[in-house]
Amino acid sequence: MNTLIKKILKITGITIAILLLLMFLLPILFPGKIAEEVKSFANKKLNGELNFKEANLSFFNHFPSLTLTLTDFSLKGSAPYKNSDLVKANEIAFGINIKSLLFDSKVNIDKIYVSNARINVLVNEKGEANYNVYVSEEKETSKDTSSTALKLEKIAIEDTHLVYNDKSTKILINAKGFNYIGNGDLDKSIFDLYTEARIDSFDFTYDGEQYLKNKKVKADLITKINTNSLAFIFEQNNLKINKLPVEFKGKFDFLSNGYDMDFAIKSEDSRLNDFFTALPPNYVTWLDKSKVKGSTDLSLTLKGKYIASKNQKPNLAFNWKIRDGYINYNDAPVSASNIFLNFDTKLPSLDTEKLQVNIDSIFLNVDKDYLKAIIKSQGLSKPKVNALIKTKIDLSKLDRALGLQNMDLKGVLNTNILAKGYYDYKNGKIPVISGSVNLKNGYIKTDYYPNPIQKINLLANINSKKGSLSDLDVLIQPASFIFEGKPIFVKAKLHNLENVAYDIKAKGELDVAKIYKVFSRKGLDLEGYVKADVSFKGTQSDAINGNYNKLQNSGTLILKNIKTRSEYLPKPFVIREGTFVFNQDKMNFNEFKATYGESDFLMNGFMQNVIDFVLTDKAILKGNFILNSNFINVDEFMAKQTVKVDYPPLTAQDKVQVENTVIIIPPNFNLEFNASANKVNFEDLKIENLKGNMTINKGQLALKKSTFDVIGANVKMDVVYGSQSPEKAFFDFKVNAKDFDVKRAYNEIKMFREMASAAESAEGIISLDYAVAGILNNNMEPIYPSLTGGGTLSVKNVKMKGFKMFNVVSRKTGKDAIANPDLSKIDIKTKIKNNIITIDRFKFKVAGFRPRIEGTTSFDGKLNIKMRLGLPPLGIIGIPLKITGTQEDPKVRLGKQTEDLQETEYEGDVPTPLQNQQKTEEKTQ
């Protein structure tokens, strides 16, 4: 027996020694082979850039597996995300099959270990993903002679941050502290994957709405995977989201152009308390102080094909039930009991117009008080509604029972609302409705402001027996509250919203900034002060038809530091001080002071049709004002368009883009201004002493008979401007500028530099009488092929210094005097069309010579000029010259025949220049 034991110990010791020796020797004997084989395998099988710092071979990193460990590992994604990381890890290890290595001299990778990694899965709107980095073997086409193969049996992921950002399905998953172990015969075409997963923090967002945040997840999963068709069948999946148990079954198939999915997620007969643990953190904090009882059922299904190219989408359904619910917050003397909910919603084909919401019932008691409702709807833009809402409840009891966060409520609320029918406002349809809301001695106080809104009393009734806007009655009799010791009173009666008969009275003063803080959160800003004592009574038709004697509109409205925003303007318009006096259909402005960015305005005048404009979206607001300003910065009125980008992550393809748009003129204004401004800034154009008549009408701005000073000269100008789209606008201006310095014009006016680039070195005085119409791009720059117009450029004592065309003519003819000619009293008439400037024939004298010039030039600098150089003394004998090339490189040759420049026609509507309009009107007259 002793001998046997010694032999066993001896054999065991030798075996262990051999194994230990192999553990030390194999990494030494095979490191080059294994590293080279893995690198070769990666180059053949991975369609993505792979990088790592160093490679280590050892049994002890993931004992007892022999692993090749790559440190500081990174793998780029496949197209179209080749520049972004798919995987980035402190280390990634590949387990090597010992048997294949020793006996077959093959490197078979059967395990993968990933530690402290960031896995970043991206899918764009077209369904193109960054994870297609593994190049599969071609079937029966060629034999792979490589001695390395991927035959996985285990995948282990430890302490990893996983992001799945799929823009095609609008799903965003952000999982931190992701730990995963997957076991199975992964080298088979069809295999079962047994999975254990733990996530410390799990976020789930769909279509921009976050449904789960910072949730802990545990999962035991069995998934059948078919690698031939790339299909997943989730056979047995038990999840726990915080304390809420969830069962998950279904399948997911990858199609050539999309996905086929059938998911069913449910949690049956779960505790209502456990359900709240799966909600966002603020609910979990509330739950620590609450007693919650009752049972709940949840189910979510997503079934169908998602093929973006065919606009084919799956069906989504969600159901939530609560039975025998009970909530008591912080041992309050009252509780919310008998909580009952049956909420069911369906979204066929993920189409919001097919949305079905069915709150079959919701009910709760607080003592003898109650809240009950049944709400059903179909569709979204024109929903079919069937609703019954009844409450008889003391808000203070409800507040204490539920523990409403950041808010204290008081008052007795009684509601009785019944609505049935379609809501289609554009076609004048609303549900048949009968409802009343009665709040007595209401009180609201939040954590955001120290003082409450109190003594809130509201009695409101709304009725429509026919289900139309024409028979709708709204009665507020009365509404009042006290805030900061100042009472507010409103009484209103409205009938027939298609031709509104109104009777409204309002009185009181309000600090908007303070009352906004009652409801707002930190970081948001709204300021202002309003004092009102107004009374409006009349009908919309009388206001439209000018029957002002039938209106009874009067009162005073005082505003201070009110910020207003418009979809047409990128910055807020701030009313610093304004007093409005209402008189029938007019709202008079008395010393109305306002600012917009750096711009300031002082207005006196009136607006008309105000009531109709407020009550409907089709009314035209009319007005007439005297407007004075010290400074107007036109650049600040330029709108900005921001392209939305999903988060996370931001990749090279997902950078936030900010694009300019043209200035948008509101289409429902008909306003006239007698305007004057001391200074106006538009890009690099500095204008002073602007005076003129400005109208805003039908989405167009017109400035007529305006005068201003620029670069030391007085200018008269008429302008018409309007937008065609956010990216394009049309303009039409006629300008008459006398005796301005051409050098200052070139240095200080961008458009002059672009349209008269040859004047870079010119000096002297010129005048301009010109009309041009055309299209502007989103940077408010002219699109040159769209320009059309013409006029006269009058030259007076101008030195044409540095003009390359005259320099070349001088060299070709040997006449030095022509190089830098002095011009005096010449009228140069030109026309613009199709990117071509046509120069009418003109003559001038220089050092005894009599040059004559005509021809065309383009906005991109090409020349087609005919020139006759009349020789002294009378110019009867002349030298014909043709000038081609460009302004930077003119070509001068003898001869008369030239080739026409190619025109570029603009595809789109271009306005008729004002000058031509004026001629047409004169002929008609």
PDB file of N, CA, C and O in Angstrom, residues 438-498:
ATOM      1  N   ASN A 438     -64.512  73.432 -11.357  1.00  0.00           N
ATOM      2  CA  ASN A 438     -64.756  74.349 -10.248  1.00  0.00           C
ATOM      3  C   ASN A 438     -63.668  74.132  -9.194  1.00  0.00           C
ATOM      4  O   ASN A 438     -63.585  73.064  -8.593  1.00  0.00           O
ATOM      5  N   LEU A 439     -62.820  75.144  -9.008  1.00  0.00           N
ATOM      6  CA  LEU A 439     -61.772  75.102  -7.996  1.00  0.00           C
ATOM      7  C   LEU A 439     -62.031  76.215  -6.995  1.00  0.00           C
ATOM      8  O   LEU A 439     -62.124  77.388  -7.372  1.00  0.00           O
ATOM      9  N   LYS A 440     -62.122  75.840  -5.748  1.00  0.00           N
ATOM     10  CA  LYS A 440     -62.394  76.812  -4.700  1.00  0.00           C
ATOM     11  C   LYS A 440     -61.211  76.922  -3.746  1.00  0.00           C
ATOM     12  O   LYS A 440     -60.685  75.913  -3.285  1.00  0.00           O
ATOM     13  N   ASN A 441     -60.828  78.189  -3.495  1.00  0.00           N
ATOM     14  CA  ASN A 441     -59.778  78.510  -2.532  1.00  0.00           C
ATOM     15  C   ASN A 441     -58.503  77.688  -2.794  1.00  0.00           C
ATOM     16  O   ASN A 441     -57.906  77.106  -1.901  1.00  0.00           O
ATOM     17  N   GLY A 442     -58.095  77.683  -4.063  1.00  0.00           N
ATOM     18  CA  GLY A 442     -56.915  76.932  -4.453  1.00  0.00           C
ATOM     19  C   GLY A 442     -55.620  77.570  -3.973  1.00  0.00           C
ATOM     20  O   GLY A 442     -55.555  78.767  -3.641  1.00  0.00           O
ATOM     21  N   TYR A 443     -54.588  76.749  -3.937  1.00  0.00           N
ATOM     22  CA  TYR A 443     -53.300  77.193  -3.394  1.00  0.00           C
ATOM     23  C   TYR A 443     -52.208  76.365  -4.069  1.00  0.00           C
ATOM     24  O   TYR A 443     -52.292  75.135  -4.132  1.00  0.00           O
ATOM     25  N   ILE A 444     -51.161  77.044  -4.595  1.00  0.00           N
ATOM     26  CA  ILE A 444     -50.014  76.352  -5.204  1.00  0.00           C
ATOM     27  C   ILE A 444     -48.735  76.969  -4.671  1.00  0.00           C
ATOM     28  O   ILE A 444     -48.528  78.187  -4.772  1.00  0.00           O
ATOM     29  N   LYS A 445     -47.881  76.133  -4.129  1.00  0.00           N
ATOM     30  CA  LYS A 445     -46.554  76.576  -3.714  1.00  0.00           C
ATOM     31  C   LYS A 445     -45.547  75.515  -4.117  1.00  0.00           C
ATOM     32  O   LYS A 445     -45.773  74.322  -3.927  1.00  0.00           O
ATOM     33  N   THR A 446     -44.444  75.959  -4.703  1.00  0.00           N
ATOM     34  CA  THR A 446     -43.401  75.026  -5.125  1.00  0.00           C
ATOM     35  C   THR A 446     -42.099  75.350  -4.411  1.00  0.00           C
ATOM     36  O   THR A 446     -41.955  76.397  -3.774  1.00  0.00           O
ATOM     37  N   ASP A 447     -41.132  74.437  -4.575  1.00  0.00           N
ATOM     38  CA  ASP A 447     -39.816  74.644  -3.973  1.00  0.00           C
ATOM     39  C   ASP A 447     -39.007  75.712  -4.707  1.00  0.00           C
ATOM     40  O   ASP A 447     -37.942  76.112  -4.235  1.00  0.00           O
ATOM     41  N   TYR A 448     -39.497  76.149  -5.866  1.00  0.00           N
ATOM     42  CA  TYR A 448     -38.709  77.073  -6.691  1.00  0.00           C
ATOM     43  C   TYR A 448     -38.933  78.533  -6.319  1.00  0.00           C
ATOM     44  O   TYR A 448     -38.219  79.405  -6.793  1.00  0.00           O
ATOM     45  N   TYR A 449     -39.961  78.806  -5.509  1.00  0.00           N
ATOM     46  CA  TYR A 449     -40.238  80.205  -5.126  1.00  0.00           C
ATOM     47  C   TYR A 449     -40.847  80.206  -3.725  1.00  0.00           C
ATOM     48  O   TYR A 449     -41.681  79.344  -3.405  1.00  0.00           O
ATOM     49  N   PRO A 450     -40.446  81.173  -2.876  1.00  0.00           N
ATOM     50  CA  PRO A 450     -40.849  81.109  -1.458  1.00  0.00           C
ATOM     51  C   PRO A 450     -42.314  81.397  -1.204  1.00  0.00           C
ATOM     52  O   PRO A 450     -42.851  80.968  -0.178  1.00  0.00           O
ATOM     53  N   ASN A 451     -42.981  82.141  -2.076  1.00  0.00           N
ATOM     54  CA  ASN A 451     -44.360  82.556  -1.805  1.00  0.00           C
ATOM     55  C   ASN A 451     -45.338  81.835  -2.728  1.00  0.00           C
ATOM     56  O   ASN A 451     -45.022  81.560  -3.890  1.00  0.00           O
ATOM     57  N   PRO A 452     -46.555  81.542  -2.247  1.00  0.00           N
ATOM     58  CA  PRO A 452     -47.521  80.771  -3.040  1.00  0.00           C
ATOM     59  C   PRO A 452     -48.411  81.659  -3.911  1.00  0.00           C
ATOM     60  O   PRO A 452     -48.501  82.874  -3.726  1.00  0.00           O
ATOM     61  N   ILE A 453     -49.057  81.003  -4.871  1.00  0.00           N
ATOM     62  CA  ILE A 453     -50.228  81.585  -5.538  1.00  0.00           C
ATOM     63  C   ILE A 453     -51.423  81.093  -4.733  1.00  0.00           C
ATOM     64  O   ILE A 453     -51.613  79.884  -4.581  1.00  0.00           O
ATOM     65  N   GLN A 454     -52.218  82.004  -4.239  1.00  0.00           N
ATOM     66  CA  GLN A 454     -53.268  81.588  -3.309  1.00  0.00           C
ATOM     67  C   GLN A 454     -54.605  82.231  -3.649  1.00  0.00           C
ATOM     68  O   GLN A 454     -54.700  83.079  -4.535  1.00  0.00           O
ATOM     69  N   LYS A 455     -55.624  81.760  -2.925  1.00  0.00           N
ATOM     70  CA  LYS A 455     -57.004  82.184  -3.150  1.00  0.00           C
ATOM     71  C   LYS A 455     -57.381  82.065  -4.627  1.00  0.00           C
ATOM     72  O   LYS A 455     -57.949  82.981  -5.219  1.00  0.00           O
ATOM     73  N   ILE A 456     -57.013  80.907  -5.185  1.00  0.00           N
ATOM     74  CA  ILE A 456     -57.345  80.637  -6.599  1.00  0.00           C
ATOM     75  C   ILE A 456     -58.794  80.161  -6.655  1.00  0.00           C
ATOM     76  O   ILE A 456     -59.158  79.148  -6.046  1.00  0.00           O
ATOM     77  N   ASN A 457     -59.578  80.880  -7.405  1.00  0.00           N
ATOM     78  CA  ASN A 457     -60.979  80.492  -7.604  1.00  0.00           C
ATOM     79  C   ASN A 457     -61.270  80.477  -9.098  1.00  0.00           C
ATOM     80  O   ASN A 457     -60.985  81.440  -9.811  1.00  0.00           O
ATOM     81  N   LEU A 458     -61.804  79.357  -9.540  1.00  0.00           N
ATOM     82  CA  LEU A 458     -62.090  79.202 -10.973  1.00  0.00           C
ATOM     83  C   LEU A 458     -63.412  78.475 -11.143  1.00  0.00           C
ATOM     84  O   LEU A 458     -63.622  77.405 -10.569  1.00  0.00           O
ATOM     85  N   LEU A 459     -64.278  79.062 -11.931  1.00  0.00           N
ATOM     86  CA  LEU A 459     -65.521  78.413 -12.323  1.00  0.00           C
ATOM     87  C   LEU A 459     -65.600  78.524 -13.840  1.00  0.00           C
ATOM     88  O   LEU A 459     -65.793  79.609 -14.385  1.00  0.00           O
ATOM     89  N   ALA A 460     -65.413  77.397 -14.516  1.00  0.00           N
ATOM     90  CA  ALA A 460     -65.371  77.394 -15.977  1.00  0.00           C
ATOM     91  C   ALA A 460     -66.309  76.337 -16.515  1.00  0.00           C
ATOM     92  O   ALA A 460     -66.393  75.224 -15.976  1.00  0.00           O
ATOM     93  N   ASN A 461     -67.013  76.688 -17.595  1.00  0.00           N
ATOM     94  CA  ASN A 461     -67.915  75.761 -18.278  1.00  0.00           C
ATOM     95  C   ASN A 461     -67.611  75.792 -19.771  1.00  0.00           C
ATOM     96  O   ASN A 461     -67.349  76.857 -20.347  1.00  0.00           O
ATOM     97  N   ILE A 462     -67.629  74.621 -20.389  1.00  0.00           N
ATOM     98  CA  ILE A 462     -67.419  74.522 -21.828  1.00  0.00           C
ATOM     99  C   ILE A 462     -68.468  73.566 -22.381  1.00  0.00           C
ATOM    100  O   ILE A 462     -68.687  72.483 -21.845  1.00  0.00           O
ATOM    101  N   ASN A 463     -69.123  73.984 -23.490  1.00  0.00           N
ATOM    102  CA  ASN A 463     -70.213  73.193 -24.058  1.00  0.00           C
ATOM    103  C   ASN A 463     -70.229  73.314 -25.573  1.00  0.00           C
ATOM    104  O   ASN A 463     -69.997  74.400 -26.129  1.00  0.00           O
ATOM    105  N   SER A 464     -70.500  72.192 -26.216  1.00  0.00           N
ATOM    106  CA  SER A 464     -70.753  72.168 -27.656  1.00  0.00           C
ATOM    107  C   SER A 464     -71.688  70.999 -27.927  1.00  0.00           C
ATOM    108  O   SER A 464     -71.301  69.838 -27.813  1.00  0.00           O
ATOM    109  N   LYS A 465     -72.939  71.287 -28.256  1.00  0.00           N
ATOM    110  CA  LYS A 465     -73.935  70.242 -28.459  1.00  0.00           C
ATOM    111  C   LYS A 465     -73.830  69.597 -29.840  1.00  0.00           C
ATOM    112  O   LYS A 465     -74.207  68.436 -30.013  1.00  0.00           O
ATOM    113  N   LYS A 466     -73.302  70.351 -30.824  1.00  0.00           N
ATOM    114  CA  LYS A 466     -73.228  69.840 -32.201  1.00  0.00           C
ATOM    115  C   LYS A 466     -71.835  69.312 -32.566  1.00  0.00           C
ATOM    116  O   LYS A 466     -71.649  68.763 -33.643  1.00  0.00           O
ATOM    117  N   GLY A 467     -70.860  69.552 -31.705  1.00  0.00           N
ATOM    118  CA  GLY A 467     -69.509  69.111 -32.024  1.00  0.00           C
ATOM    119  C   GLY A 467     -68.847  69.966 -33.084  1.00  0.00           C
ATOM    120  O   GLY A 467     -68.198  69.439 -33.996  1.00  0.00           O
ATOM    121  N   SER A 468     -69.025  71.274 -32.974  1.00  0.00           N
ATOM    122  CA  SER A 468     -68.432  72.179 -33.960  1.00  0.00           C
ATOM    123  C   SER A 468     -67.947  73.433 -33.251  1.00  0.00           C
ATOM    124  O   SER A 468     -68.434  73.791 -32.176  1.00  0.00           O
ATOM    125  N   LEU A 469     -66.992  74.113 -33.878  1.00  0.00           N
ATOM    126  CA  LEU A 469     -66.502  75.367 -33.323  1.00  0.00           C
ATOM    127  C   LEU A 469     -67.589  76.438 -33.319  1.00  0.00           C
ATOM    128  O   LEU A 469     -67.582  77.337 -32.476  1.00  0.00           O
ATOM    129  N   SER A 470     -68.540  76.327 -34.239  1.00  0.00           N
ATOM    130  CA  SER A 470     -69.560  77.378 -34.370  1.00  0.00           C
ATOM    131  C   SER A 470     -70.525  77.406 -33.198  1.00  0.00           C
ATOM    132  O   SER A 470     -71.120  78.450 -32.911  1.00  0.00           O
ATOM    133  N   ASP A 471     -70.714  76.268 -32.488  1.00  0.00           N
ATOM    134  CA  ASP A 471     -71.649  76.292 -31.356  1.00  0.00           C
ATOM    135  C   ASP A 471     -70.931  76.092 -30.027  1.00  0.00           C
ATOM    136  O   ASP A 471     -71.554  75.738 -29.019  1.00  0.00           O
ATOM    137  N   LEU A 472     -69.619  76.325 -30.022  1.00  0.00           N
ATOM    138  CA  LEU A 472     -68.843  76.164 -28.792  1.00  0.00           C
ATOM    139  C   LEU A 472     -69.028  77.371 -27.879  1.00  0.00           C
ATOM    140  O   LEU A 472     -68.917  78.519 -28.317  1.00  0.00           O
ATOM    141  N   ASP A 473     -69.309  77.101 -26.618  1.00  0.00           N
ATOM    142  CA  ASP A 473     -69.427  78.150 -25.608  1.00  0.00           C
ATOM    143  C   ASP A 473     -68.390  77.902 -24.517  1.00  0.00           C
ATOM    144  O   ASP A 473     -68.294  76.787 -23.972  1.00  0.00           O
ATOM    145  N   VAL A 474     -67.615  78.941 -24.201  1.00  0.00           N
ATOM    146  CA  VAL A 474     -66.650  78.880 -23.108  1.00  0.00           C
ATOM    147  C   VAL A 474     -66.975  80.005 -22.143  1.00  0.00           C
ATOM    148  O   VAL A 474     -67.040  81.177 -22.537  1.00  0.00           O
ATOM    149  N   LEU A 475     -67.192  79.660 -20.885  1.00  0.00           N
ATOM    150  CA  LEU A 475     -67.576  80.647 -19.888  1.00  0.00           C
ATOM    151  C   LEU A 475     -66.648  80.535 -18.686  1.00  0.00           C
ATOM    152  O   LEU A 475     -66.567  79.477 -18.058  1.00  0.00           O
ATOM    153  N   ILE A 476     -65.931  81.600 -18.390  1.00  0.00           N
ATOM    154  CA  ILE A 476     -65.103  81.681 -17.184  1.00  0.00           C
ATOM    155  C   ILE A 476     -65.726  82.752 -16.306  1.00  0.00           C
ATOM    156  O   ILE A 476     -65.655  83.940 -16.607  1.00  0.00           O
ATOM    157  N   GLN A 477     -66.355  82.317 -15.199  1.00  0.00           N
ATOM    158  CA  GLN A 477     -67.183  83.239 -14.444  1.00  0.00           C
ATOM    159  C   GLN A 477     -67.075  82.963 -12.947  1.00  0.00           C
ATOM    160  O   GLN A 477     -67.903  82.242 -12.376  1.00  0.00           O
ATOM    161  N   PRO A 478     -66.078  83.514 -12.278  1.00  0.00           N
ATOM    162  CA  PRO A 478     -64.906  84.236 -12.763  1.00  0.00           C
ATOM    163  C   PRO A 478     -63.649  83.387 -12.522  1.00  0.00           C
ATOM    164  O   PRO A 478     -63.745  82.250 -12.060  1.00  0.00           O
ATOM    165  N   ALA A 479     -62.469  83.966 -12.767  1.00  0.00           N
ATOM    166  CA  ALA A 479     -61.191  83.366 -12.382  1.00  0.00           C
ATOM    167  C   ALA A 479     -60.395  84.441 -11.661  1.00  0.00           C
ATOM    168  O   ALA A 479     -60.301  85.575 -12.137  1.00  0.00           O
ATOM    169  N   SER A 480     -59.839  84.077 -10.509  1.00  0.00           N
ATOM    170  CA  SER A 480     -59.089  85.084  -9.757  1.00  0.00           C
ATOM    171  C   SER A 480     -58.047  84.389  -8.891  1.00  0.00           C
ATOM    172  O   SER A 480     -58.187  83.213  -8.545  1.00  0.00           O
ATOM    173  N   PHE A 481     -56.998  85.112  -8.572  1.00  0.00           N
ATOM    174  CA  PHE A 481     -55.998  84.618  -7.620  1.00  0.00           C
ATOM    175  C   PHE A 481     -55.213  85.799  -7.081  1.00  0.00           C
ATOM    176  O   PHE A 481     -55.295  86.927  -7.601  1.00  0.00           O
ATOM    177  N   ILE A 482     -54.469  85.556  -6.033  1.00  0.00           N
ATOM    178  CA  ILE A 482     -53.620  86.583  -5.421  1.00  0.00           C
ATOM    179  C   ILE A 482     -52.179  86.070  -5.424  1.00  0.00           C
ATOM    180  O   ILE A 482     -51.909  84.934  -5.016  1.00  0.00           O
ATOM    181  N   PHE A 483     -51.283  86.928  -5.903  1.00  0.00           N
ATOM    182  CA  PHE A 483     -49.864  86.573  -5.925  1.00  0.00           C
ATOM    183  C   PHE A 483     -49.056  87.783  -5.473  1.00  0.00           C
ATOM    184  O   PHE A 483     -49.208  88.876  -5.998  1.00  0.00           O
ATOM    185  N   GLU A 484     -48.201  87.552  -4.494  1.00  0.00           N
ATOM    186  CA  GLU A 484     -47.376  88.618  -3.920  1.00  0.00           C
ATOM    187  C   GLU A 484     -48.248  89.791  -3.451  1.00  0.00           C
ATOM    188  O   GLU A 484     -47.901  90.958  -3.616  1.00  0.00           O
ATOM    189  N   GLY A 485     -49.411  89.463  -2.873  1.00  0.00           N
ATOM    190  CA  GLY A 485     -50.290  90.482  -2.312  1.00  0.00           C
ATOM    191  C   GLY A 485     -51.080  91.267  -3.339  1.00  0.00           C
ATOM    192  O   GLY A 485     -51.822  92.186  -2.965  1.00  0.00           O
ATOM    193  N   LYS A 486     -50.982  90.916  -4.630  1.00  0.00           N
ATOM    194  CA  LYS A 486     -51.686  91.662  -5.675  1.00  0.00           C
ATOM    195  C   LYS A 486     -52.711  90.754  -6.354  1.00  0.00           C
ATOM    196  O   LYS A 486     -52.370  89.667  -6.822  1.00  0.00           O
ATOM    197  N   PRO A 487     -53.977  91.195  -6.411  1.00  0.00           N
ATOM    198  CA  PRO A 487     -55.028  90.350  -6.976  1.00  0.00           C
ATOM    199  C   PRO A 487     -55.070  90.423  -8.510  1.00  0.00           C
ATOM    200  O   PRO A 487     -54.780  91.453  -9.115  1.00  0.00           O
ATOM    201  N   ILE A 488     -55.427  89.310  -9.124  1.00  0.00           N
ATOM    202  CA  ILE A 488     -55.639  89.210 -10.567  1.00  0.00           C
ATOM    203  C   ILE A 488     -57.059  88.706 -10.779  1.00  0.00           C
ATOM    204  O   ILE A 488     -57.485  87.728 -10.150  1.00  0.00           O
ATOM    205  N   PHE A 489     -57.773  89.366 -11.705  1.00  0.00           N
ATOM    206  CA  PHE A 489     -59.167  89.014 -11.942  1.00  0.00           C
ATOM    207  C   PHE A 489     -59.392  88.890 -13.449  1.00  0.00           C
ATOM    208  O   PHE A 489     -58.988  89.765 -14.233  1.00  0.00           O
ATOM    209  N   VAL A 490     -60.013  87.780 -13.859  1.00  0.00           N
ATOM    210  CA  VAL A 490     -60.347  87.573 -15.277  1.00  0.00           C
ATOM    211  C   VAL A 490     -61.763  87.023 -15.357  1.00  0.00           C
ATOM    212  O   VAL A 490     -62.126  86.082 -14.636  1.00  0.00           O
ATOM    213  N   LYS A 491     -62.529  87.603 -16.269  1.00  0.00           N
ATOM    214  CA  LYS A 491     -63.879  87.132 -16.538  1.00  0.00           C
ATOM    215  C   LYS A 491     -64.036  87.082 -18.055  1.00  0.00           C
ATOM    216  O   LYS A 491     -63.721  88.047 -18.742  1.00  0.00           O
ATOM    217  N   ALA A 492     -64.486  85.931 -18.584  1.00  0.00           N
ATOM    218  CA  ALA A 492     -64.517  85.798 -20.041  1.00  0.00           C
ATOM    219  C   ALA A 492     -65.711  84.959 -20.471  1.00  0.00           C
ATOM    220  O   ALA A 492     -66.122  84.026 -19.776  1.00  0.00           O
ATOM    221  N   LYS A 493     -66.209  85.316 -21.649  1.00  0.00           N
ATOM    222  CA  LYS A 493     -67.279  84.566 -22.279  1.00  0.00           C
ATOM    223  C   LYS A 493     -67.016  84.547 -23.776  1.00  0.00           C
ATOM    224  O   LYS A 493     -66.894  85.598 -24.405  1.00  0.00           O
ATOM    225  N   LEU A 494     -66.890  83.343 -24.336  1.00  0.00           N
ATOM    226  CA  LEU A 494     -66.614  83.185 -25.762  1.00  0.00           C
ATOM    227  C   LEU A 494     -67.685  82.296 -26.375  1.00  0.00           C
ATOM    228  O   LEU A 494     -68.112  81.298 -25.779  1.00  0.00           O
ATOM    229  N   HIS A 495     -68.115  82.657 -27.595  1.00  0.00           N
ATOM    230  CA  HIS A 495     -69.101  81.862 -28.320  1.00  0.00           C
ATOM    231  C   HIS A 495     -68.739  81.838 -29.792  1.00  0.00           C
ATOM    232  O   HIS A 495     -68.373  82.866 -30.381  1.00  0.00           O
ATOM    233  N   ASN A 496     -68.820  80.640 -30.397  1.00  0.00           N
ATOM    234  CA  ASN A 496     -68.603  80.468 -31.831  1.00  0.00           C
ATOM    235  C   ASN A 496     -67.186  80.879 -32.240  1.00  0.00           C
ATOM    236  O   ASN A 496     -66.936  82.007 -32.647  1.00  0.00           O
ATOM    237  N   LEU A 497     -66.274  79.931 -32.174  1.00  0.00           N
ATOM    238  CA  LEU A 497     -64.882  80.240 -32.501  1.00  0.00           C
ATOM    239  C   LEU A 497     -64.654  80.454 -33.992  1.00  0.00           C
ATOM    240  O   LEU A 497     -63.562  80.839 -34.398  1.00  0.00           O
ATOM    241  N   GLU A 498     -65.659  80.195 -34.849  1.00  0.00           N
ATOM    242  CA  GLU A 498     -65.529  80.512 -36.264  1.00  0.00           C
ATOM    243  C   GLU A 498     -65.859  81.981 -36.538  1.00  0.00           C
ATOM    244  O   GLU A 498     -65.429  82.549 -37.537  1.00  0.00           O
TER     245      GLU A 498
END
